[in-house]
Coordinates of C-alpha atoms in Angstrom, one line a residue:
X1 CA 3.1 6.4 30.9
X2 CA -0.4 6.1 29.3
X3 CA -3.4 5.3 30.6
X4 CA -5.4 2.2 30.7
X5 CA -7.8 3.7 28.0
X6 CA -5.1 4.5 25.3
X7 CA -3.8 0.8 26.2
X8 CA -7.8 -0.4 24.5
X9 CA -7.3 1.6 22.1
X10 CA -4.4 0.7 20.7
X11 CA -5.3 -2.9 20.7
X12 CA -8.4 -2.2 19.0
X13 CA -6.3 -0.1 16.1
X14 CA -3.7 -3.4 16.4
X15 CA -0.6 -1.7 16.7
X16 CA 0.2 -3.4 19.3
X17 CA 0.5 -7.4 19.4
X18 CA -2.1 -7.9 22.4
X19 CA -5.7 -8.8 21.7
X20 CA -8.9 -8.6 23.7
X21 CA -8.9 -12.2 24.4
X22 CA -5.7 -11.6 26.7
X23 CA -7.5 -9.3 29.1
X24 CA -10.5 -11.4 30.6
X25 CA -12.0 -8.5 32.2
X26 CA -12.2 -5.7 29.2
X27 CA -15.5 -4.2 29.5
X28 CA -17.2 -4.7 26.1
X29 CA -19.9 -1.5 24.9
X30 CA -21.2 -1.4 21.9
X31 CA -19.8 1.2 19.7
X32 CA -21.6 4.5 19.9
X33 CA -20.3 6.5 17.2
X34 CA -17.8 5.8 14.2
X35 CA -14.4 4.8 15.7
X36 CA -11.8 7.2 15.4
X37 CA -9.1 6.5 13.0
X38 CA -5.5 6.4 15.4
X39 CA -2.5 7.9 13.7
X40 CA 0.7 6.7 15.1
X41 CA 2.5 10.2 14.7
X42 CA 0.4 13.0 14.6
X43 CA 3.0 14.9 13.4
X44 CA 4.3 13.0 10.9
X45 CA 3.3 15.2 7.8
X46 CA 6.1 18.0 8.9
X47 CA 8.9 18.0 6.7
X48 CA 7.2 15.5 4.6
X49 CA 4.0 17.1 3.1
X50 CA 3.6 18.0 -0.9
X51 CA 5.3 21.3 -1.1
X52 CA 8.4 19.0 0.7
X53 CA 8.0 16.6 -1.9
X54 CA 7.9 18.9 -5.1
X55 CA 10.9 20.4 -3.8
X56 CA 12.7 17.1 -3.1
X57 CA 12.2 16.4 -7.2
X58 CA 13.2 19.8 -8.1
X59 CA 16.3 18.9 -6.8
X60 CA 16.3 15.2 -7.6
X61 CA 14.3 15.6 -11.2
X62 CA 15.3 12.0 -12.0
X63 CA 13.9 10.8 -9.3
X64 CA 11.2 8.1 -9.9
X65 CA 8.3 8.1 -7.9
X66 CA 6.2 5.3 -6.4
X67 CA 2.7 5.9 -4.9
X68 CA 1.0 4.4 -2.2
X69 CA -2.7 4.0 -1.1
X70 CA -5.2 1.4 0.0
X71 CA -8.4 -0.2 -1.7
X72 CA -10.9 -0.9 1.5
X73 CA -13.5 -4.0 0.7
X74 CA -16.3 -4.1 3.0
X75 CA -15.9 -1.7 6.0
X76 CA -13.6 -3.3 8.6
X77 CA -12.3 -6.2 7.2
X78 CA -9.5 -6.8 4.8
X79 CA -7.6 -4.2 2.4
X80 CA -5.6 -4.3 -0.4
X81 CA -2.1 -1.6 0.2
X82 CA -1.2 -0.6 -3.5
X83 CA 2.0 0.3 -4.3
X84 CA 2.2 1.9 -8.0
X85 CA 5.4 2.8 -9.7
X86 CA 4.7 5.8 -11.8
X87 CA 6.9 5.4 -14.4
X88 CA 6.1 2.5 -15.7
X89 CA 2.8 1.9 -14.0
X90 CA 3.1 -1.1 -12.8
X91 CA 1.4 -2.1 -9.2
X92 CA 1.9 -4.3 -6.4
X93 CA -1.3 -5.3 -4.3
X94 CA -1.1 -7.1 -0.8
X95 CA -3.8 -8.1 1.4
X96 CA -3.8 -7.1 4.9
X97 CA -6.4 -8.0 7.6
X98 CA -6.5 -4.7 9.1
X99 CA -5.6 -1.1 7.5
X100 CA -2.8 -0.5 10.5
X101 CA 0.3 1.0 10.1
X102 CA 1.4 -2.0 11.1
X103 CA 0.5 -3.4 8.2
X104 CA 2.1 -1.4 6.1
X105 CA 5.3 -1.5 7.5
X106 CA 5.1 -5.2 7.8
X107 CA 4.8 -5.1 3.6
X108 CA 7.8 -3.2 3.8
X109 CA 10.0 -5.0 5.6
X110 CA 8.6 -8.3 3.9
X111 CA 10.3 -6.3 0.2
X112 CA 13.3 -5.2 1.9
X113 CA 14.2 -8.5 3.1
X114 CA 13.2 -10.5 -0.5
X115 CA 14.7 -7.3 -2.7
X116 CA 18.0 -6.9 -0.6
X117 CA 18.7 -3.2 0.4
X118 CA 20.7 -2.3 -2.4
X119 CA 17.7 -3.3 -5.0
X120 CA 14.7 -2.0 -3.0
X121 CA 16.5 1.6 -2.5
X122 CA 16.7 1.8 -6.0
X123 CA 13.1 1.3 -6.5
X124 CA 11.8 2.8 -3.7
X125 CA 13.5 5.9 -3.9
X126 CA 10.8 8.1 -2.9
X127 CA 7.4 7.2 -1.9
X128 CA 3.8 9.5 -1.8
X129 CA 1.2 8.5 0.1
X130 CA -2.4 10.3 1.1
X131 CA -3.2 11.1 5.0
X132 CA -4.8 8.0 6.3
X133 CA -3.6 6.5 9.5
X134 CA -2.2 3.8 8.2
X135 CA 0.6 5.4 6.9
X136 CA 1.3 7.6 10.2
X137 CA 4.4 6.2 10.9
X138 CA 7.0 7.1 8.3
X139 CA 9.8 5.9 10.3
X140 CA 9.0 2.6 10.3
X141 CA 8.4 2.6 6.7
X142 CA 11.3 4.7 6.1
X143 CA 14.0 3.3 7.7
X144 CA 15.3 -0.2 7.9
X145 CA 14.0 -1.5 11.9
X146 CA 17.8 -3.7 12.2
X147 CA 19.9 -1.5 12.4
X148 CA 18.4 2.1 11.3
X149 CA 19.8 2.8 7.9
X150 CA 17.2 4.4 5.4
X151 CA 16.3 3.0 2.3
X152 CA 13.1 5.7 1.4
X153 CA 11.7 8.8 2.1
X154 CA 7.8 9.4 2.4
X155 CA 5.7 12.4 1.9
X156 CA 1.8 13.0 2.3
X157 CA 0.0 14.3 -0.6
X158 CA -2.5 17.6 0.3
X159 CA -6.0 16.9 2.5
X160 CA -8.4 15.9 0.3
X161 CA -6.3 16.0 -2.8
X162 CA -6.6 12.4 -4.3
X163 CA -5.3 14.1 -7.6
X164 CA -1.9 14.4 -6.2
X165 CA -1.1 11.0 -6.8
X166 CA -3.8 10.1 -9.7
X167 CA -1.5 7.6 -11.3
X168 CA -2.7 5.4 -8.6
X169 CA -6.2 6.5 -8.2
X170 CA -6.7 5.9 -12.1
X171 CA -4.7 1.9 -12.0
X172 CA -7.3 1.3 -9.2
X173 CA -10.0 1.2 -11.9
X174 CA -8.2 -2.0 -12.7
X175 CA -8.8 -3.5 -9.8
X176 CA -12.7 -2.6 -9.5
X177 CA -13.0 -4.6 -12.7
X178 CA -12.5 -7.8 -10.3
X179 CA -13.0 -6.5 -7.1
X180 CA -16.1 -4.2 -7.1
X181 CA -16.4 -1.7 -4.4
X182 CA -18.0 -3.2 -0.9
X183 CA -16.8 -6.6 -1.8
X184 CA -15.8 -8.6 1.4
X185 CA -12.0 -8.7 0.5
X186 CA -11.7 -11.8 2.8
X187 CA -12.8 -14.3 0.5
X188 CA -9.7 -13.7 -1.8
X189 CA -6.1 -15.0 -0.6
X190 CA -2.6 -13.1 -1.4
X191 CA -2.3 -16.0 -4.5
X192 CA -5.8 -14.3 -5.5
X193 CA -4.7 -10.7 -5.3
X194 CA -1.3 -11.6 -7.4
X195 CA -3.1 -13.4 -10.2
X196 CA -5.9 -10.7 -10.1
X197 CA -2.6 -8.3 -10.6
X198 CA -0.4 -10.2 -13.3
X199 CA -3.3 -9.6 -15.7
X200 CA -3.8 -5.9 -14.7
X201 CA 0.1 -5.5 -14.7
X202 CA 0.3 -7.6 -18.1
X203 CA -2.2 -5.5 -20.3
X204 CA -0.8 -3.2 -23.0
X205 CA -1.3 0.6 -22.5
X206 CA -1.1 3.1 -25.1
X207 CA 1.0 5.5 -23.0
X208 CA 3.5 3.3 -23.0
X209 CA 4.1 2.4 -26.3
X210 CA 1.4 -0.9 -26.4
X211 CA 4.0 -2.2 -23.7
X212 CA 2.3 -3.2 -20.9
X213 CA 3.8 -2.4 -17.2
X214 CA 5.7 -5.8 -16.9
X215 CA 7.7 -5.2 -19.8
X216 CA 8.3 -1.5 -19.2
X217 CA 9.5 -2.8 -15.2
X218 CA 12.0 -5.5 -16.5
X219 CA 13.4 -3.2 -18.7
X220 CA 14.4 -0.5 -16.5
X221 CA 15.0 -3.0 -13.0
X222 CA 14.6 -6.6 -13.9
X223 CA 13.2 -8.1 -10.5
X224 CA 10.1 -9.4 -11.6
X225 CA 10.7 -12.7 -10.2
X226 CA 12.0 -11.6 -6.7
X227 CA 8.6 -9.6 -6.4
X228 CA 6.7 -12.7 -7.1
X229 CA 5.4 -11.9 -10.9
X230 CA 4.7 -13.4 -13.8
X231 CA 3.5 -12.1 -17.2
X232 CA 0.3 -13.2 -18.8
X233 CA 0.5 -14.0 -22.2
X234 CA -1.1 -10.7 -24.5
X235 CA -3.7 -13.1 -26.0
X236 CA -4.8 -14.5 -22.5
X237 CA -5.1 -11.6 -20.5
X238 CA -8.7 -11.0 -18.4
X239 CA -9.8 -7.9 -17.0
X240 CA -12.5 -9.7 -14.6
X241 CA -13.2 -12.0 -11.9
X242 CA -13.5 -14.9 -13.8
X243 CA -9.6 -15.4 -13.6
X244 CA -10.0 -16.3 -10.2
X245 CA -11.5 -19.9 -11.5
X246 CA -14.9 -19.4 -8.8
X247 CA -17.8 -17.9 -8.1
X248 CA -17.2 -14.7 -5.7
X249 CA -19.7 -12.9 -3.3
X250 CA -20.5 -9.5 -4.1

Protein backbone atom coordinates (compact mmCIF):
# COMPACT_ATOMS: atom_id res chain seq x y z
CA UNK A 1 0.00 0.00 0.00
CA UNK A 2 1.16 3.54 -0.72
CA UNK A 3 -0.26 6.61 -0.18
CA UNK A 4 -2.13 8.93 -2.26
CA UNK A 5 1.00 11.31 -2.40
CA UNK A 6 3.47 8.66 -3.75
CA UNK A 7 0.60 7.77 -6.29
CA UNK A 8 1.34 12.02 -7.76
CA UNK A 9 4.38 11.37 -7.64
CA UNK A 10 4.89 8.68 -9.65
CA UNK A 11 2.77 10.05 -12.32
CA UNK A 12 4.62 13.13 -12.38
CA UNK A 13 8.18 10.92 -12.72
CA UNK A 14 5.88 8.71 -15.54
CA UNK A 15 6.50 5.43 -14.36
CA UNK A 16 3.42 4.67 -14.31
CA UNK A 17 0.95 4.90 -17.43
CA UNK A 18 -1.71 7.35 -15.65
CA UNK A 19 -1.57 11.10 -16.31
CA UNK A 20 -2.96 14.10 -14.61
CA UNK A 21 -5.72 14.55 -16.97
CA UNK A 22 -7.25 11.12 -15.57
CA UNK A 23 -7.68 12.55 -12.02
CA UNK A 24 -10.10 15.71 -12.46
CA UNK A 25 -9.62 16.66 -8.92
CA UNK A 26 -5.53 16.72 -8.50
CA UNK A 27 -4.79 19.76 -6.76
CA UNK A 28 -2.30 21.72 -8.97
CA UNK A 29 0.66 24.08 -6.76
CA UNK A 30 3.16 25.56 -8.31
CA UNK A 31 6.41 23.92 -7.76
CA UNK A 32 8.34 25.26 -4.77
CA UNK A 33 11.67 23.92 -5.02
CA UNK A 34 13.55 21.75 -7.65
CA UNK A 35 11.71 18.39 -8.03
CA UNK A 36 13.25 15.52 -6.62
CA UNK A 37 14.66 13.07 -9.06
CA UNK A 38 12.62 9.41 -8.14
CA UNK A 39 14.76 6.31 -8.37
CA UNK A 40 12.82 3.22 -8.83
CA UNK A 41 15.21 1.06 -6.62
CA UNK A 42 17.06 2.79 -4.20
CA UNK A 43 19.03 0.07 -3.70
CA UNK A 44 19.84 -0.91 -6.92
CA UNK A 45 23.68 0.00 -6.86
CA UNK A 46 24.44 -3.16 -4.42
CA UNK A 47 26.07 -5.78 -6.06
CA UNK A 48 26.33 -3.76 -9.05
CA UNK A 49 28.54 -0.62 -8.27
CA UNK A 50 32.31 -0.14 -9.89
CA UNK A 51 34.40 -2.27 -7.66
CA UNK A 52 31.45 -5.13 -8.82
CA UNK A 53 32.11 -4.32 -12.22
CA UNK A 54 36.09 -4.28 -12.30
CA UNK A 55 35.84 -7.56 -10.74
CA UNK A 56 33.31 -8.94 -13.17
CA UNK A 57 36.14 -8.13 -16.12
CA UNK A 58 38.85 -9.46 -14.06
CA UNK A 59 37.23 -12.50 -14.44
CA UNK A 60 35.60 -11.98 -17.78
CA UNK A 61 38.79 -9.85 -19.46
CA UNK A 62 37.22 -10.37 -22.88
CA UNK A 63 34.43 -8.95 -22.00
CA UNK A 64 33.28 -5.93 -24.18
CA UNK A 65 31.78 -3.16 -22.54
CA UNK A 66 28.94 -0.87 -23.62
CA UNK A 67 28.28 2.50 -21.77
CA UNK A 68 25.25 4.22 -21.15
CA UNK A 69 24.26 7.84 -20.31
CA UNK A 70 21.87 10.57 -21.30
CA UNK A 71 22.37 14.03 -23.23
CA UNK A 72 19.49 16.45 -21.50
CA UNK A 73 18.33 19.41 -24.14
CA UNK A 74 16.52 22.05 -22.41
CA UNK A 75 15.53 21.22 -18.75
CA UNK A 76 12.47 19.02 -18.80
CA UNK A 77 11.73 18.11 -22.11
CA UNK A 78 13.25 15.53 -24.33
CA UNK A 79 16.61 13.50 -24.01
CA UNK A 80 18.81 11.69 -26.01
CA UNK A 81 19.79 7.87 -24.04
CA UNK A 82 23.33 7.04 -25.52
CA UNK A 83 24.43 3.78 -25.74
CA UNK A 84 28.37 3.63 -26.69
CA UNK A 85 30.13 0.39 -27.47
CA UNK A 86 33.60 0.90 -26.25
CA UNK A 87 35.42 -1.14 -28.47
CA UNK A 88 34.75 0.11 -31.37
CA UNK A 89 33.09 3.35 -30.41
CA UNK A 90 30.32 3.36 -32.06
CA UNK A 91 26.90 4.96 -30.52
CA UNK A 92 23.34 4.59 -30.55
CA UNK A 93 21.15 7.79 -29.68
CA UNK A 94 17.28 7.58 -29.07
CA UNK A 95 14.99 10.28 -28.14
CA UNK A 96 12.84 9.95 -25.28
CA UNK A 97 10.16 12.47 -24.07
CA UNK A 98 10.97 12.09 -20.50
CA UNK A 99 14.40 10.83 -18.72
CA UNK A 100 12.27 7.81 -16.88
CA UNK A 101 13.39 4.62 -16.34
CA UNK A 102 10.78 3.82 -18.21
CA UNK A 103 12.22 5.06 -20.98
CA UNK A 104 15.10 3.38 -20.90
CA UNK A 105 13.83 0.11 -20.54
CA UNK A 106 11.38 0.73 -23.21
CA UNK A 107 14.79 1.23 -25.70
CA UNK A 108 15.65 -1.97 -24.41
CA UNK A 109 13.13 -3.98 -25.08
CA UNK A 110 12.54 -2.17 -28.47
CA UNK A 111 16.64 -3.83 -29.32
CA UNK A 112 15.91 -7.04 -27.85
CA UNK A 113 12.84 -7.63 -29.84
CA UNK A 114 14.58 -6.16 -33.43
CA UNK A 115 18.17 -7.97 -32.48
CA UNK A 116 16.70 -11.37 -31.35
CA UNK A 117 18.09 -12.53 -27.91
CA UNK A 118 20.82 -14.47 -29.13
CA UNK A 119 22.37 -11.31 -31.14
CA UNK A 120 21.62 -8.59 -28.44
CA UNK A 121 23.34 -10.82 -25.49
CA UNK A 122 26.26 -10.86 -27.49
CA UNK A 123 26.49 -7.22 -27.74
CA UNK A 124 25.17 -6.26 -24.66
CA UNK A 125 27.13 -8.33 -22.61
CA UNK A 126 27.72 -5.91 -19.91
CA UNK A 127 26.53 -2.48 -19.62
CA UNK A 128 27.89 0.74 -17.24
CA UNK A 129 25.88 3.38 -16.47
CA UNK A 130 26.25 6.59 -13.97
CA UNK A 131 23.68 7.13 -10.99
CA UNK A 132 20.85 9.03 -12.40
CA UNK A 133 17.30 7.80 -11.85
CA UNK A 134 16.74 6.83 -14.94
CA UNK A 135 18.59 3.89 -14.83
CA UNK A 136 17.24 2.83 -11.23
CA UNK A 137 15.79 -0.13 -12.33
CA UNK A 138 18.38 -2.70 -13.48
CA UNK A 139 15.97 -5.46 -13.59
CA UNK A 140 13.98 -4.25 -16.11
CA UNK A 141 16.90 -3.47 -18.17
CA UNK A 142 18.50 -6.51 -17.29
CA UNK A 143 16.29 -9.17 -17.82
CA UNK A 144 14.02 -10.02 -20.59
CA UNK A 145 10.10 -8.76 -19.07
CA UNK A 146 8.38 -12.30 -21.12
CA UNK A 147 9.46 -14.64 -19.52
CA UNK A 148 12.54 -13.53 -17.11
CA UNK A 149 15.69 -14.77 -18.85
CA UNK A 150 18.69 -12.27 -18.64
CA UNK A 151 20.39 -11.04 -21.49
CA UNK A 152 22.79 -8.14 -19.56
CA UNK A 153 24.14 -7.23 -16.44
CA UNK A 154 24.40 -3.40 -15.26
CA UNK A 155 26.70 -1.71 -12.95
CA UNK A 156 26.82 2.05 -11.71
CA UNK A 157 29.96 3.83 -12.21
CA UNK A 158 31.23 5.83 -8.74
CA UNK A 159 29.17 9.29 -7.53
CA UNK A 160 30.46 11.89 -9.29
CA UNK A 161 32.86 10.01 -11.36
CA UNK A 162 31.95 10.80 -15.09
CA UNK A 163 35.55 9.53 -15.86
CA UNK A 164 34.51 6.01 -15.25
CA UNK A 165 32.99 5.72 -18.37
CA UNK A 166 34.79 8.65 -20.47
CA UNK A 167 34.49 6.73 -23.73
CA UNK A 168 31.07 8.10 -23.73
CA UNK A 169 31.49 11.36 -22.12
CA UNK A 170 34.22 12.19 -24.86
CA UNK A 171 31.73 10.68 -28.17
CA UNK A 172 29.20 13.21 -26.62
CA UNK A 173 31.38 16.02 -28.03
CA UNK A 174 30.09 14.69 -31.23
CA UNK A 175 26.87 15.32 -30.65
CA UNK A 176 27.21 18.97 -29.23
CA UNK A 177 28.64 19.74 -32.66
CA UNK A 178 24.82 19.53 -33.80
CA UNK A 179 22.98 19.70 -30.82
CA UNK A 180 24.55 22.43 -28.59
CA UNK A 181 23.81 22.26 -24.94
CA UNK A 182 20.20 23.90 -23.77
CA UNK A 183 18.82 23.18 -27.24
CA UNK A 184 15.08 22.24 -26.99
CA UNK A 185 15.55 18.47 -28.13
CA UNK A 186 11.90 18.46 -29.19
CA UNK A 187 12.21 19.99 -32.44
CA UNK A 188 14.40 16.97 -33.75
CA UNK A 189 12.50 13.48 -34.51
CA UNK A 190 14.21 9.87 -34.04
CA UNK A 191 14.93 10.10 -38.23
CA UNK A 192 16.84 13.37 -37.03
CA UNK A 193 18.82 11.81 -34.15
CA UNK A 194 19.83 8.66 -36.53
CA UNK A 195 21.08 10.88 -39.40
CA UNK A 196 22.69 13.28 -36.82
CA UNK A 197 24.39 9.73 -35.74
CA UNK A 198 25.34 8.02 -39.13
CA UNK A 199 27.74 10.86 -39.65
CA UNK A 200 29.13 10.91 -36.10
CA UNK A 201 29.33 7.01 -36.31
CA UNK A 202 30.75 7.23 -40.07
CA UNK A 203 33.79 9.62 -39.37
CA UNK A 204 37.34 8.05 -39.31
CA UNK A 205 39.22 8.04 -35.97
CA UNK A 206 42.87 7.74 -35.59
CA UNK A 207 42.50 5.16 -32.71
CA UNK A 208 41.11 3.02 -34.79
CA UNK A 209 43.20 2.75 -37.53
CA UNK A 210 41.40 5.84 -39.88
CA UNK A 211 38.35 3.23 -39.58
CA UNK A 212 35.61 4.86 -38.53
CA UNK A 213 33.01 3.10 -35.86
CA UNK A 214 30.67 1.56 -38.59
CA UNK A 215 33.33 -0.33 -40.07
CA UNK A 216 35.05 -1.43 -36.94
CA UNK A 217 31.08 -2.65 -35.72
CA UNK A 218 30.44 -4.73 -38.95
CA UNK A 219 33.48 -6.28 -38.64
CA UNK A 220 33.36 -7.67 -35.36
CA UNK A 221 28.99 -8.15 -35.31
CA UNK A 222 27.59 -7.29 -38.62
CA UNK A 223 24.06 -5.96 -37.56
CA UNK A 224 24.16 -2.59 -38.81
CA UNK A 225 21.04 -2.93 -40.72
CA UNK A 226 18.95 -4.47 -37.89
CA UNK A 227 19.95 -1.43 -35.73
CA UNK A 228 18.66 0.86 -38.30
CA UNK A 229 22.30 2.29 -39.79
CA UNK A 230 23.74 3.37 -42.64
CA UNK A 231 27.24 4.59 -43.51
CA UNK A 232 27.96 7.91 -44.85
CA UNK A 233 30.19 8.02 -47.60
CA UNK A 234 34.04 9.34 -46.10
CA UNK A 235 33.83 12.35 -48.54
CA UNK A 236 30.27 13.40 -47.45
CA UNK A 237 30.37 13.20 -43.90
CA UNK A 238 29.25 16.61 -41.70
CA UNK A 239 29.96 17.22 -38.28
CA UNK A 240 27.11 20.00 -37.89
CA UNK A 241 23.56 20.79 -37.98
CA UNK A 242 23.31 21.54 -41.43
CA UNK A 243 22.76 17.78 -42.16
CA UNK A 244 19.48 18.10 -40.82
CA UNK A 245 18.42 20.10 -44.24
CA UNK A 246 16.71 23.19 -41.80
CA UNK A 247 17.11 25.92 -39.75
CA UNK A 248 17.11 24.74 -35.85
CA UNK A 249 16.32 26.84 -32.76
CA UNK A 250 19.04 27.31 -30.36
Amino acid sequence: MISGRTVYRLIDDRVISAMNMDLPRKVRFKPRRKKREYKVDKRCRIGRDYGCFLRFLEENPDTPVTELDSVVGKTGGKVLLTIHFVKCEMMLAFLRDANTARSVSDVFDFLYRELGDAEFENIFRVCLADNGSEFSNPMAIEFDPEDGVRRTRLYYCDPNAPFQKGSAERNHEFIRCFIPKGVDLGQYTQDDITLMMNHINSYSRESLGNKCPYDVFRFFYGLLKLLGCTTIPAQKVTLNKSVFGRDVTE
